[in-house]
Amino acid sequence: MAALVVAAPQSVLLGISNDGGRVIWRHTAEDAEYGQVFAASGMAFVEGKIPNSSARFAVRSLGDGAALWTDSLSSHVPQTLAGGRLLTVDHSPNRTRDDTHFAITALDARTGVECWRAVHGGRPQDIAVADGRLIVPTRDHGVLALDPASGDRQWRSDVGGDTAALVDGLIISRQFPGELRALSLADGSLEWSVRSEYFLEEGEGDDGTQYARPGFEVGAVTSEAVIYMLEVYSDYPRRLQARDLETGELLWDVGPEPTPVEFHGYSRPIVVGDDILTIRYARREGSEDLPDALLRLDVATGAERDRITFPTGERVYPPVVADNNLLVPTEERLVAYT
């Protein structure tokens, strides 16, 4: 398992054992605050400048941290691994800044050798692979489907999106502000869509401030439901909600009363078995903040099963799951739960 620790003036990439949390190896990285890091197939894929080098991306062995290959790519879009190839997004396909086109590149994950490269129109935010299709949602140019083996275009939808989750032949995509859609993975046709409602009258506060519709921050998609954090752009609280995967109907809604409150939010939810896991944040004006807490909710109803409360003032970051462990990073430590 690899972890990226951000600490000025340099970030640190750590190889941490899931058995006891022992640090096996470490390397420094620069300007990595907005980079991506993930581990798969015995390798760590790390976006962040390597000190004293022009490289901005490295693939390292999880065993000892040794660099297998490096590159200059820097996309700030999550990469993914499919069929032994690393699929990446490049916002500068002609090596110059281009706001209308991007390139998808497939690299051999172990050597970095380019397998194929395809240039398309749009500004992608995410990539995902399932059932022989590489899905690339773009905000204004539709959702694009490619053959992950060759890069050949299969179809492009009429509606765009920002993120993608692929389950049971459906693409779950959201678009700012306040739209959530399900598209057919086979041809990109629209299966259902929902639009969020303002908490304020026509999205305008008492002082005339205009607010966008709440946004759907999709956290997990199961065979039954789409589970997300509803990002509310006002003094109203964020919420956790679930919608039926087939119809888009609201299944449950969790959060404080939908009235203006001092800050209350959640991290994007993740699903493990029958549980939803999320971090609850609450802030107060003029008094001590409520401590951050890890919540465990029932995936079918949203009912809280239990919680772990962290020390007051200890900032907690969204949890991840690796090798049957739940890993919760904070500003001071990394905590593992089984």
Tab-separated table of C-alpha atoms in Angstrom, residues 3 7 27 33 35 42 75 79 110 113 122 126-127 136 148 169 211 222 238 323 325:
chain	number	residue	atom	x	y	z
A	3	ALA	CA	0.348	6.734	0.956
A	7	ALA	CA	3.812	18.424	4.414
A	27	HIS	CA	10.609	9.100	-1.142
A	33	GLU	CA	-0.915	18.508	-3.260
A	35	GLY	CA	-1.651	15.005	-7.744
A	42	GLY	CA	2.316	-4.483	-7.035
A	75	SER	CA	-3.132	15.596	-15.683
A	79	GLN	CA	-5.590	7.355	-13.859
A	110	ARG	CA	5.500	-1.906	-16.180
A	113	VAL	CA	5.965	2.285	-23.418
A	122	GLY	CA	-13.768	18.326	-24.444
A	126	ASP	CA	-12.631	11.303	-14.825
A	127	ILE	CA	-12.086	7.914	-16.506
A	136	VAL	CA	-14.542	9.416	-20.343
A	148	PRO	CA	-9.514	0.297	-23.977
A	169	GLY	CA	-24.594	-1.819	-17.563
A	211	TYR	CA	-26.257	30.111	-5.213
A	222	THR	CA	-24.043	-0.655	-5.699
A	238	ARG	CA	-24.600	18.952	3.287
A	323	ASP	CA	-6.689	-5.385	1.755
A	325	ASN	CA	-8.548	-2.788	6.192
